[in-house]
């Protein structure tokens, strides 16, 4: 039996996912243009969508079906018209993407549905059979909002793209401010929610941030000026102040960017400029994270509609850590409204708590990293903690080092930087590093400390000597697979060298995302964005020539994460990876699929290949095979992306993720050192751990346990979470594939259950 979907107020990647997944399941899918206004007006505003209707829209910002505020839908008369328009087309499943207003409207519509149909039948506009046949309406929501102002989800669709726009501006401002020694006041969107301001402040190391949920304390004017002048005294050539447009003081009075500028000029005499970003934040190309999130949520929304019954309340599909969950829609809306109520009543601590753990965690981390207490107010631990980078450089490593150094100093430790990996460690390239030494590091790519792939094995005695000489009590290793492997070598070396009996924490940082024990590594988001931006440009170049297929080779060693997720975000036709063996029959099937595609209006193809996916089916081989088999139908081009995937400024996600996970690692090190005060030896497995995100939890896992989960020959984990998303890429590219819905969630409470031992992950 066919079932139907409509869409309102959508972001394009989500539109594409819902339409194609809907068609894949045998549904008839309709677009509703111009939001609820189109639903009320009906006619040409409600149009059946086909597979090709959503081609070439992944890289387009905004929404191809339009969105509009609708006064009529707020009235029963308006909703009556909307119900008539839907019933006439047999539509009883609605997928809504929007903010709390759109979602509340959808829920009211759902609750009134049977009453609206009975009224339409009484007026003779529909038959009694139609009332029976379409007796109830299913509603599933997805949250599309750049402000990330909806409670119940860690990240709303559109937020990451808005952060990209903000960080691009901040990076550009930083260069001009450095040369002119200026103060910049940057106003970002967020009338009722300070998420964008907070995360961009965290991602660029801003001197001060103003948020609606957490107004500055009385006397903030003087405190801010002292902070700015202290930073100038430390030879910092620029000051950045970030203001959410809805920033207020404790009396609920607005704090404007102009007011802040006047204060700085009057009190300090600094050359100060205001930049208001405005609607720049809403535009531009969606980021890779947003495309993948929207695709995952869109597919989950279709599955939720398939499983919906009249008894199950309307739900909203949300992100919890790295896990898609379903939450009761109205509970989330209520919680979102409770935040505003708390702010109006001056209960700002409650407002921060209600915003959720992601917001609360960001605020706590920002405060720790931005404000240094005077030395005499920090209780000293007399512990020396060292930080080292290992493996290939990854964007976001420097943000992680900065965070570790500052949190370590705030915890009372003496922090040491080890330069040039374990080579440098063995040679004694170790220096104490201070709070000011890591200023301005968050936005810099590569590794400022220097990094090498060398493992500690051949230098065990020399490194043990350096640990003794510098009296190092704990070590934080930030790096890729080599960092994990090095920790294992150090664990084994404890038997022969007692110097290695110290707490060691590994934080994964590699573009390959091939470290066991974590769903994400610092640096992989920046690399995926590079892959996706390149694919977008290549696809655009093909739009003029037509009938062209591009073969693109990505990095990643034997790990297919970049090829698979890059393919999902760029709308690829196929992605060849080591984890899923393929043969000549698969290649032939892909060529046939592309030959069929060339008969449609979408006359171009995109194929990604992981660099080590096959010894014999090389990029050249695949290129030559496609060229030969596609003769007369399409021509071929190949592109090897190479080390451009390793360079560039870190993405907002990598800056934020690196900062937060590294801060948490330092807190763990402090807790371990407190367990054994003095010069106690650490010999248990749980004193050498890797910190990672797994689904919805943040876990410290002993590296000796993770060893069992690792394929050392190919340097990848035995099981990888993203392989479950592989069928998603195939389905959206029109291949037959079975999608595993065993993870598809039941409806969960919005507020987490008390008494659980797990530490929730925070994306």
XYZ file of C-alpha atoms in Angstrom:
763
model
C 0.000 0.000 0.000
C 1.519 3.365 -0.949
C 2.130 5.986 1.674
C 2.951 9.629 1.239
C 5.324 12.262 2.478
C 5.487 16.007 2.274
C 8.234 18.389 3.175
C 8.203 21.896 4.546
C 10.939 24.403 5.419
C 13.862 22.153 4.450
C 17.560 22.157 3.896
C 18.453 20.598 0.567
C 20.464 17.572 1.761
C 17.510 16.635 3.996
C 15.028 17.185 1.133
C 17.120 14.915 -1.096
C 17.409 12.186 1.554
C 13.691 12.148 2.391
C 12.571 12.210 -1.247
C 14.933 9.439 -2.372
C 14.461 7.240 0.692
C 10.696 7.721 0.345
C 10.739 6.690 -3.342
C 13.083 3.785 -2.481
C 10.473 2.434 -0.024
C 7.742 2.667 -2.685
C 6.104 5.892 -1.510
C 4.737 8.734 -3.559
C 6.529 11.877 -2.370
C 5.251 15.442 -2.649
C 6.994 18.794 -2.340
C 5.079 21.539 -0.574
C 6.435 24.850 -1.803
C 6.578 27.942 0.434
C 6.058 26.097 3.711
C 2.681 26.090 5.466
C 1.507 28.873 3.135
C 1.782 26.396 0.255
C -0.083 23.777 2.290
C -2.950 26.229 2.901
C -3.024 27.544 -0.702
C -2.691 24.079 -2.307
C -2.872 23.825 -6.098
C 0.508 24.180 -7.808
C 2.201 24.517 -4.404
C 1.874 20.760 -3.804
C 3.751 18.845 -6.482
C 4.840 15.230 -6.785
C 8.637 14.890 -6.524
C 10.691 12.500 -8.630
C 14.213 11.085 -8.242
C 15.732 13.745 -10.504
C 13.827 16.569 -8.745
C 16.536 16.519 -6.054
C 19.612 16.085 -8.260
C 22.484 18.594 -7.986
C 21.077 20.257 -4.855
C 23.489 18.964 -2.176
C 25.893 21.876 -2.658
C 23.147 24.500 -2.827
C 22.438 26.492 0.347
C 18.945 27.300 1.589
C 16.022 25.251 0.293
C 14.838 24.606 -3.258
C 11.194 24.355 -2.131
C 11.104 27.693 -0.369
C 9.876 28.576 3.084
C 7.500 31.244 4.355
C 5.899 32.370 7.589
C 2.157 31.717 7.465
C -0.453 33.546 9.551
C -3.318 31.555 8.016
C -1.969 28.232 9.359
C -2.189 29.612 12.898
C -5.981 29.695 12.540
C -8.316 26.695 12.447
C -9.737 27.935 9.120
C -6.247 27.853 7.609
C -5.569 24.370 8.936
C -8.950 23.225 7.577
C -7.880 24.330 4.068
C -4.510 22.596 4.519
C -6.206 19.347 5.614
C -8.485 19.427 2.553
C -5.499 19.910 0.216
C -3.655 16.963 1.775
C -6.634 14.580 1.890
C -7.416 15.223 -1.784
C -3.935 13.887 -2.609
C -4.110 11.083 -0.022
C -1.251 12.523 2.040
C -1.207 11.304 5.652
C 2.516 11.456 6.495
C 4.247 14.768 7.002
C 7.951 15.417 7.460
C 8.571 18.934 8.748
C 11.946 20.635 9.029
C 12.048 23.895 10.905
C 12.343 25.518 14.293
C 10.088 25.160 17.324
C 7.346 27.295 15.700
C 7.065 25.081 12.603
C 7.189 21.900 14.691
C 4.566 23.149 17.188
C 2.268 24.017 14.261
C 2.718 20.500 12.852
C 1.811 18.915 16.187
C -1.350 21.044 16.579
C -2.310 20.028 13.012
C -1.783 16.348 13.886
C -3.902 16.569 17.050
C -6.748 18.341 15.221
C -6.577 16.112 12.118
C -9.537 13.783 12.779
C -11.699 16.742 13.887
C -10.757 18.706 10.748
C -11.655 15.736 8.529
C -15.042 15.288 10.249
C -15.790 18.983 9.727
C -14.816 18.716 6.037
C -17.119 15.677 5.698
C -20.008 17.547 7.389
C -19.535 20.404 4.917
C -19.641 17.882 2.072
C -16.091 18.664 0.925
C -14.839 15.093 1.416
C -16.572 11.712 1.658
C -17.015 9.663 4.851
C -14.854 6.972 3.169
C -12.018 9.516 2.941
C -12.393 10.224 6.681
C -12.046 6.493 7.451
C -9.215 5.932 4.981
C -7.116 8.910 6.084
C -8.191 8.877 9.723
C -4.890 9.898 11.296
C -1.846 12.008 10.403
C 1.748 10.998 11.176
C 4.240 13.768 11.827
C 8.035 13.529 12.135
C 10.175 16.598 12.672
C 13.780 17.470 11.893
C 15.285 20.616 13.316
C 16.647 23.107 10.799
C 18.036 26.173 12.530
C 21.390 27.922 12.277
C 21.157 29.068 15.925
C 21.155 25.510 17.364
C 18.403 26.792 19.651
C 16.302 23.622 19.901
C 16.583 21.527 23.042
C 17.018 17.771 22.716
C 19.596 17.688 19.910
C 23.354 18.294 20.073
C 23.365 19.904 16.640
C 20.620 21.236 14.389
C 20.861 21.115 10.584
C 22.505 24.334 9.381
C 24.488 25.206 12.517
C 27.831 23.844 11.306
C 27.535 25.715 7.977
C 26.815 28.986 9.844
C 29.924 28.367 11.989
C 31.953 27.934 8.786
C 30.838 31.401 7.600
C 31.671 32.976 10.992
C 35.107 31.330 11.273
C 35.997 32.331 7.682
C 35.314 35.961 8.645
C 37.215 35.688 11.941
C 40.263 34.151 10.213
C 40.239 37.012 7.683
C 39.835 39.612 10.436
C 42.709 38.114 12.421
C 45.242 38.882 9.697
C 44.199 42.547 9.375
C 43.953 42.979 13.163
C 47.442 41.472 13.620
C 49.007 44.000 11.276
C 47.143 47.044 12.631
C 46.928 46.113 16.346
C 43.168 46.487 16.596
C 40.214 45.349 18.676
C 37.327 43.811 16.763
C 33.776 43.489 18.057
C 32.025 40.799 16.024
C 28.241 40.462 16.172
C 26.807 37.068 15.212
C 23.233 35.799 14.961
C 21.408 34.395 17.970
C 18.514 36.523 19.231
C 17.558 34.042 21.947
C 20.437 31.554 21.811
C 24.161 32.196 22.155
C 25.382 28.904 20.651
C 26.984 30.451 17.539
C 28.698 33.151 19.600
C 29.927 30.650 22.193
C 31.309 28.054 19.780
C 32.947 30.641 17.522
C 34.551 32.212 20.638
C 35.807 28.759 21.621
C 37.036 28.060 18.076
C 39.012 31.291 17.710
C 40.096 31.885 21.314
C 38.146 35.152 21.646
C 38.992 37.460 24.564
C 35.370 37.925 25.644
C 31.932 36.626 24.637
C 28.431 37.966 25.349
C 25.517 35.490 25.414
C 21.784 35.825 26.158
C 21.817 32.745 28.461
C 24.838 33.751 30.530
C 25.035 37.519 31.039
C 28.282 38.959 32.440
C 28.407 39.656 36.175
C 27.985 43.146 37.617
C 31.076 45.247 36.915
C 31.803 43.411 33.659
C 32.831 46.645 31.964
C 35.884 47.028 34.196
C 36.718 43.302 34.144
C 36.621 43.175 30.352
C 38.882 46.215 29.988
C 41.396 44.725 32.470
C 41.402 41.467 30.473
C 41.940 43.270 27.157
C 44.800 45.389 28.537
C 46.441 42.312 30.132
C 46.350 40.551 26.773
C 47.906 43.574 25.065
C 50.606 43.631 27.765
C 51.396 39.993 26.846
C 52.242 41.242 23.325
C 48.912 40.070 21.887
C 48.360 42.345 18.898
C 44.637 41.831 18.499
C 41.576 41.500 20.697
C 38.394 39.763 19.538
C 35.084 40.226 21.337
C 32.127 38.164 20.103
C 28.559 39.299 20.760
C 25.347 37.364 20.147
C 22.715 39.739 18.721
C 20.460 38.961 21.702
C 23.150 39.572 24.364
C 21.797 41.036 27.620
C 23.015 41.990 31.084
C 21.676 40.562 34.350
C 18.851 43.136 34.298
C 17.712 41.854 30.865
C 18.924 45.071 29.189
C 20.528 44.663 25.744
C 24.324 44.775 25.344
C 24.996 46.005 21.801
C 28.185 45.798 19.758
C 28.221 49.621 19.493
C 28.005 49.959 23.284
C 31.001 47.625 23.670
C 32.993 49.559 21.068
C 32.295 52.890 22.811
C 33.374 51.368 26.144
C 36.703 50.053 24.776
C 37.498 53.324 22.974
C 36.601 55.436 26.018
C 38.329 53.320 28.684
C 41.372 52.022 26.777
C 41.702 54.217 23.692
C 42.146 51.158 21.431
C 41.436 51.350 17.712
C 38.163 49.379 17.704
C 35.995 48.211 14.795
C 32.546 46.591 14.718
C 31.659 43.871 12.190
C 28.047 42.684 12.016
C 27.830 39.416 10.088
C 24.064 39.392 9.615
C 22.618 37.157 6.905
C 26.048 36.114 5.622
C 25.711 33.337 8.224
C 22.602 31.938 6.544
C 24.129 31.670 3.070
C 26.866 29.785 1.291
C 27.483 26.137 0.558
C 26.465 23.647 3.267
C 29.388 22.060 5.124
C 30.169 18.338 4.860
C 28.978 17.795 8.459
C 25.596 19.375 7.680
C 25.144 17.336 4.505
C 25.910 14.066 6.290
C 23.772 15.016 9.308
C 20.834 16.037 7.082
C 21.139 12.819 5.024
C 21.238 10.640 8.153
C 18.333 12.498 9.778
C 16.284 12.456 6.554
C 16.555 8.682 6.234
C 15.807 8.199 9.957
C 12.724 10.444 9.549
C 11.379 8.232 6.737
C 11.914 5.097 8.861
C 10.161 6.821 11.808
C 7.169 7.630 9.548
C 7.040 4.017 8.337
C 6.890 2.816 11.935
C 4.502 5.516 13.201
C 1.108 4.649 14.704
C -1.684 6.875 16.088
C -0.612 5.902 19.639
C 3.014 7.086 19.227
C 3.374 10.852 19.832
C 4.845 13.021 17.079
C 8.617 12.725 17.274
C 11.636 14.763 16.300
C 14.779 13.104 14.922
C 17.802 14.347 16.870
C 21.536 13.863 17.243
C 22.844 12.562 20.571
C 26.648 12.379 20.458
C 27.110 10.434 17.216
C 23.785 8.620 17.488
C 20.466 9.379 15.765
C 17.622 9.299 18.313
C 13.876 9.974 18.325
C 12.457 12.272 20.979
C 8.859 13.372 21.723
C 8.404 16.532 19.677
C 6.359 18.523 22.172
C 8.663 17.712 25.104
C 11.541 19.231 23.111
C 9.436 22.273 22.175
C 8.398 22.727 25.821
C 12.006 22.535 26.995
C 13.048 25.081 24.344
C 10.325 27.466 25.559
C 11.397 26.852 29.177
C 14.848 28.271 28.334
C 13.322 31.579 27.224
C 11.098 31.642 30.319
C 14.119 31.091 32.587
C 15.976 33.946 30.854
C 12.970 36.288 31.141
C 12.777 35.521 34.885
C 16.528 36.046 35.387
C 17.213 32.331 36.158
C 20.292 32.245 33.941
C 21.906 29.158 35.517
C 18.707 27.217 34.795
C 18.691 28.565 31.225
C 22.224 27.245 30.604
C 21.302 23.851 32.080
C 18.118 23.612 29.997
C 20.072 24.389 26.816
C 21.642 20.972 27.254
C 24.959 19.389 28.061
C 26.578 20.491 24.777
C 25.983 24.181 25.537
C 26.894 23.789 29.212
C 30.123 21.945 28.341
C 31.115 24.578 25.768
C 30.584 27.403 28.267
C 32.600 25.675 30.986
C 35.485 24.955 28.577
C 35.473 28.528 27.202
C 35.711 30.032 30.690
C 38.602 27.744 31.637
C 40.587 28.589 28.503
C 39.857 32.311 28.225
C 40.440 33.513 31.779
C 43.695 32.784 33.582
C 43.692 33.176 37.338
C 46.705 34.947 38.898
C 49.509 32.450 39.674
C 49.131 32.921 43.432
C 45.469 31.812 43.210
C 46.230 28.492 41.445
C 47.076 25.711 43.934
C 50.227 23.985 42.640
C 50.292 20.187 42.216
C 54.097 19.975 41.729
C 53.409 17.694 38.755
C 54.970 18.029 35.310
C 52.728 17.047 32.393
C 54.072 16.782 28.830
C 52.218 17.061 25.498
C 53.443 15.429 22.281
C 52.176 15.181 18.676
C 52.700 11.832 16.906
C 51.979 10.684 13.339
C 51.045 12.809 10.325
C 49.855 16.403 10.873
C 46.084 16.855 11.262
C 44.075 20.094 11.305
C 42.965 20.820 14.871
C 46.084 19.398 16.566
C 47.165 22.901 17.616
C 43.752 23.680 19.114
C 44.072 20.451 21.141
C 47.593 21.362 22.360
C 46.450 24.884 23.344
C 43.525 23.470 25.282
C 45.698 20.876 27.077
C 48.334 23.452 28.045
C 45.829 25.961 29.440
C 43.711 23.395 31.298
C 46.913 21.864 32.715
C 48.116 25.244 33.983
C 44.644 25.986 35.427
C 44.812 22.606 37.235
C 48.127 23.656 38.822
C 50.537 21.549 36.725
C 53.738 22.645 35.024
C 53.241 21.993 31.288
C 55.981 20.833 28.910
C 55.917 20.682 25.103
C 57.794 17.887 23.326
C 58.910 18.921 19.848
C 59.207 16.633 16.764
C 57.472 13.550 18.157
C 59.340 10.667 19.806
C 62.500 11.560 17.837
C 62.519 14.889 19.644
C 61.563 13.243 22.946
C 64.634 10.970 22.763
C 66.903 13.918 21.900
C 65.541 16.081 24.737
C 63.658 18.628 22.599
C 61.465 19.460 25.597
C 60.548 22.939 26.836
C 58.214 24.356 29.442
C 55.252 26.025 27.741
C 53.152 28.826 29.236
C 49.605 30.182 28.942
C 50.559 32.952 26.506
C 52.762 30.698 24.346
C 49.713 28.954 22.876
C 47.699 32.115 22.113
C 46.322 32.190 18.563
C 46.956 28.472 17.970
C 43.347 27.350 17.406
C 43.072 28.514 13.805
C 46.441 27.235 12.618
C 46.704 24.064 10.539
C 49.406 21.395 10.761
C 51.378 20.840 13.954
C 53.293 23.729 15.534
C 55.084 21.315 17.894
C 56.196 19.247 14.909
C 55.223 15.627 14.476
C 56.766 12.405 13.161
C 55.547 8.866 12.573
C 58.420 7.306 14.590
C 57.339 4.907 17.358
C 59.145 5.019 20.736
C 60.351 1.382 20.430
C 63.900 2.071 19.262
C 64.415 4.938 21.740
C 62.973 3.380 24.927
C 66.073 3.922 27.078
C 66.669 7.518 25.852
C 63.008 8.482 26.343
C 63.012 6.926 29.845
C 66.086 9.045 30.612
C 64.304 12.232 29.423
C 61.234 11.377 31.536
C 63.550 11.077 34.557
C 65.594 14.229 33.775
C 62.504 16.419 33.261
C 60.584 14.648 36.039
C 57.552 14.072 33.768
C 54.600 12.730 35.797
C 52.063 12.269 32.963
C 51.903 12.360 29.174
C 49.219 13.435 26.682
C 49.729 11.999 23.177
C 47.800 13.736 20.388
C 48.042 11.929 17.061
C 46.914 9.196 14.693
C 47.307 5.418 14.633
C 50.967 5.858 15.650
C 49.852 7.635 18.839
C 47.708 4.625 19.799
C 50.506 2.203 18.832
C 53.060 4.251 20.815
C 50.892 4.016 23.946
C 50.860 0.217 23.545
C 54.671 0.184 23.228
C 54.945 2.332 26.385
C 52.551 0.015 28.269
C 54.779 -2.950 27.415
C 57.950 -1.007 28.339
C 56.741 -0.603 31.939
C 58.218 -4.045 32.716
C 61.746 -2.935 31.793
C 61.641 0.842 32.508
C 59.811 2.092 35.608
C 59.819 5.644 34.131
C 56.894 4.589 31.916
C 54.715 3.911 35.005
C 52.926 7.263 34.576
C 49.377 8.117 33.396
C 49.226 8.344 29.586
C 46.198 9.562 27.621
C 45.845 9.334 23.834
C 43.623 11.744 21.885
C 43.066 10.670 18.260
C 44.057 13.240 15.620
C 44.253 11.983 12.041
C 42.486 12.763 8.790
C 42.129 8.999 8.125
C 39.860 8.485 11.181
C 41.383 5.005 11.576
C 42.101 4.949 15.331
C 40.255 2.244 17.316
C 38.084 3.322 20.235
C 36.611 6.507 18.757
C 34.014 7.431 16.103
C 35.801 10.688 15.262
C 39.401 11.869 15.149
C 40.527 15.494 15.221
C 41.251 16.515 11.613
C 38.891 14.187 9.725
C 36.145 16.840 9.413
C 38.554 19.351 7.804
C 39.693 16.690 5.317
C 36.146 15.669 4.395
C 35.334 19.329 3.738
C 38.364 19.518 1.412
C 37.199 16.377 -0.436
C 33.634 17.683 -0.718
C 34.649 21.199 -1.867
C 36.849 19.643 -4.567
C 34.042 17.280 -5.668
C 31.629 20.251 -5.868
C 34.010 22.144 -8.150
C 34.647 19.092 -10.307
C 30.897 18.417 -10.646
C 30.369 22.050 -11.612
C 33.032 21.781 -14.317
C 31.118 18.804 -15.762
C 27.810 20.680 -15.912
C 28.930 22.409 -19.103
C 30.617 19.474 -20.850
C 27.980 16.803 -19.967
C 28.458 13.023 -20.219
C 31.562 12.998 -18.052
C 32.566 10.731 -15.160
C 35.203 11.753 -12.630
C 37.323 9.245 -10.684
C 38.697 10.881 -7.523
C 41.310 9.301 -5.262
C 41.255 10.163 -1.560
C 43.776 9.569 1.233
C 43.185 7.445 4.332
C 45.560 4.489 4.017
C 43.413 1.347 4.250
C 40.599 3.208 6.009
C 37.743 4.144 3.668
C 36.193 6.797 5.944
C 37.146 9.775 3.736
C 36.036 8.078 0.507
C 32.751 6.781 1.950
C 31.669 9.852 3.931
C 33.023 12.219 1.276
C 30.943 10.268 -1.241
C 27.832 10.567 0.925
C 28.324 14.337 1.366
C 29.189 15.009 -2.293
C 26.485 12.781 -3.808
C 28.863 10.263 -5.406
C 27.670 7.365 -7.562
C 30.144 4.921 -6.006
C 32.986 4.799 -3.486
C 35.540 1.997 -3.549
C 36.965 1.119 -0.131
C 39.222 -1.589 1.312
C 36.646 -2.599 3.965
C 34.182 -3.753 1.291
C 36.040 -5.970 -1.228
C 34.983 -5.539 -4.853
C 35.766 -7.311 -8.117
C 35.475 -6.768 -11.857
C 31.739 -7.596 -11.764
C 31.139 -4.706 -9.331
C 33.091 -2.348 -11.593
C 31.073 -3.545 -14.594
C 27.821 -3.001 -12.647
C 28.898 0.562 -11.783
C 29.698 1.305 -15.443
C 26.242 0.020 -16.459
C 24.627 2.143 -13.735
C 26.424 5.259 -15.048
C 25.475 4.383 -18.649
C 21.796 4.357 -17.554
C 22.309 7.624 -15.668
C 23.605 9.335 -18.843
C 20.164 8.728 -20.426
C 18.565 10.977 -17.759
C 18.910 14.722 -17.268
C 21.872 14.175 -14.867
C 24.653 13.622 -17.350
C 27.682 13.336 -15.101
C 29.128 10.867 -12.646
C 31.332 10.983 -9.571
C 33.283 7.986 -8.281
C 35.565 8.077 -5.219
C 38.359 5.602 -4.584
C 40.289 5.150 -1.350
C 44.039 5.131 -2.095
C 44.634 1.578 -0.737
C 41.281 -0.045 -1.475
C 42.804 -2.586 -3.860
C 46.304 -3.604 -4.917
C 45.292 -4.305 -8.510
C 42.241 -2.117 -9.151
C 44.271 1.090 -9.014
C 42.947 4.560 -9.845
C 44.624 4.279 -13.268
C 43.070 0.843 -13.881
C 39.560 2.042 -12.937
C 40.026 5.171 -15.059
C 41.106 3.104 -18.092
C 38.295 0.555 -17.580
C 35.622 3.264 -17.313
C 37.089 5.080 -20.341
C 37.005 1.909 -22.462
C 33.606 0.622 -21.318
C 31.989 4.050 -21.497
C 33.188 4.816 -25.053
C 30.539 6.672 -26.982
C 28.408 7.151 -23.827
C 30.646 9.143 -21.479
C 34.272 10.183 -21.201
C 36.425 10.006 -18.075
C 38.741 12.205 -16.020
C 40.740 11.309 -12.917
C 41.956 13.423 -10.011
C 44.270 12.465 -7.142
C 43.612 14.839 -4.234
C 46.832 13.982 -2.352
C 48.212 16.112 0.466
C 45.808 19.002 -0.022
C 43.567 16.908 2.277
C 46.144 17.294 5.058
C 46.595 21.060 4.899
C 44.501 24.155 5.416
C 42.963 25.842 8.431
C 40.968 23.535 10.723
C 37.181 23.477 10.340
C 35.040 24.860 13.210
C 34.130 21.265 14.147
C 37.789 20.212 14.456
C 38.733 23.328 16.463
C 35.813 22.836 18.823
C 36.160 19.037 19.089
C 39.956 19.234 19.572
C 39.573 21.889 22.250
C 36.907 20.024 24.240
C 38.283 16.492 24.035
C 41.795 17.634 24.942
C 40.461 19.588 27.949
C 38.643 16.443 29.106
C 41.828 14.380 28.688
C 43.700 16.802 30.957
C 40.963 16.532 33.589
C 41.418 12.736 33.504
C 45.207 13.115 33.914
C 44.670 15.406 36.922
C 42.259 12.896 38.494
C 44.789 10.072 37.965
C 47.629 12.086 39.522
C 45.423 12.808 42.551
C 44.782 9.067 42.991
C 48.454 8.517 43.679
C 49.972 11.672 45.207
C 53.745 11.947 45.448
C 55.752 9.769 43.102
C 53.412 6.757 43.031
C 53.793 4.281 40.199
C 50.974 3.570 37.747
C 51.051 -0.019 36.582
C 47.392 -0.895 35.880
C 45.997 -1.033 32.335
C 43.522 1.764 33.059
C 46.362 4.272 33.505
C 47.184 4.194 29.751
C 43.935 5.083 27.994
C 42.560 6.399 24.730
C 39.770 8.974 24.987
C 37.104 8.682 22.306
C 33.470 9.180 21.356
C 31.451 6.010 20.800
C 27.849 6.561 19.701
C 26.514 8.729 22.507
C 29.228 8.211 25.142
C 32.655 9.651 25.912
C 34.903 6.779 26.980
C 38.395 6.347 28.445
C 39.463 2.923 27.180
C 42.681 1.089 28.152
C 44.818 0.734 25.013
C 45.558 -2.910 25.917
C 41.816 -3.652 25.559
C 41.582 -1.780 22.252
C 44.476 -3.889 20.952
C 42.015 -6.795 20.577
C 39.771 -4.634 18.369
C 42.550 -3.634 15.962
C 43.824 -4.860 12.592
C 47.486 -3.837 12.907
C 48.468 -4.987 9.413
C 46.055 -2.525 7.787
C 46.060 0.008 10.663
C 42.275 0.088 11.073
C 39.750 -0.974 13.759
C 38.095 -4.372 13.181
C 34.658 -2.738 13.352
C 33.849 0.746 12.069
C 30.573 2.558 12.793
C 30.397 4.429 9.477
C 30.123 1.187 7.466
C 26.466 1.125 8.600
C 25.985 4.325 6.583
C 27.416 2.743 3.438
C 24.027 1.445 2.185
C 22.719 4.992 2.672
C 25.145 6.321 0.053
C 24.130 3.512 -2.328
C 20.372 4.032 -1.822
C 20.691 7.783 -2.435
C 22.673 7.013 -5.625
C 19.815 4.707 -6.829
C 21.397 1.332 -6.140
C 19.516 -1.550 -4.576
C 20.827 -1.938 -1.020
C 19.457 -3.085 2.323
C 19.650 -0.528 5.125
C 20.131 -1.834 8.666
C 17.435 -0.309 10.901
C 18.378 -2.261 14.051
C 19.854 0.976 15.443
C 16.723 2.972 14.628
C 15.615 4.296 17.955
C 12.456 3.897 19.967
C 11.021 7.108 21.357
C 13.215 8.273 24.259
C 12.708 10.791 27.063
C 14.262 14.221 26.417
C 15.876 14.440 29.828
C 18.519 11.718 30.352
C 17.779 9.029 32.933
C 19.502 9.597 36.249
C 21.905 7.053 37.664
C 23.606 6.057 34.386
C 27.366 5.581 34.710
C 28.253 6.637 31.160
C 29.641 10.079 30.442
C 27.605 11.542 27.550
C 29.535 12.535 24.423
C 29.317 16.133 23.317
C 29.682 16.840 19.594
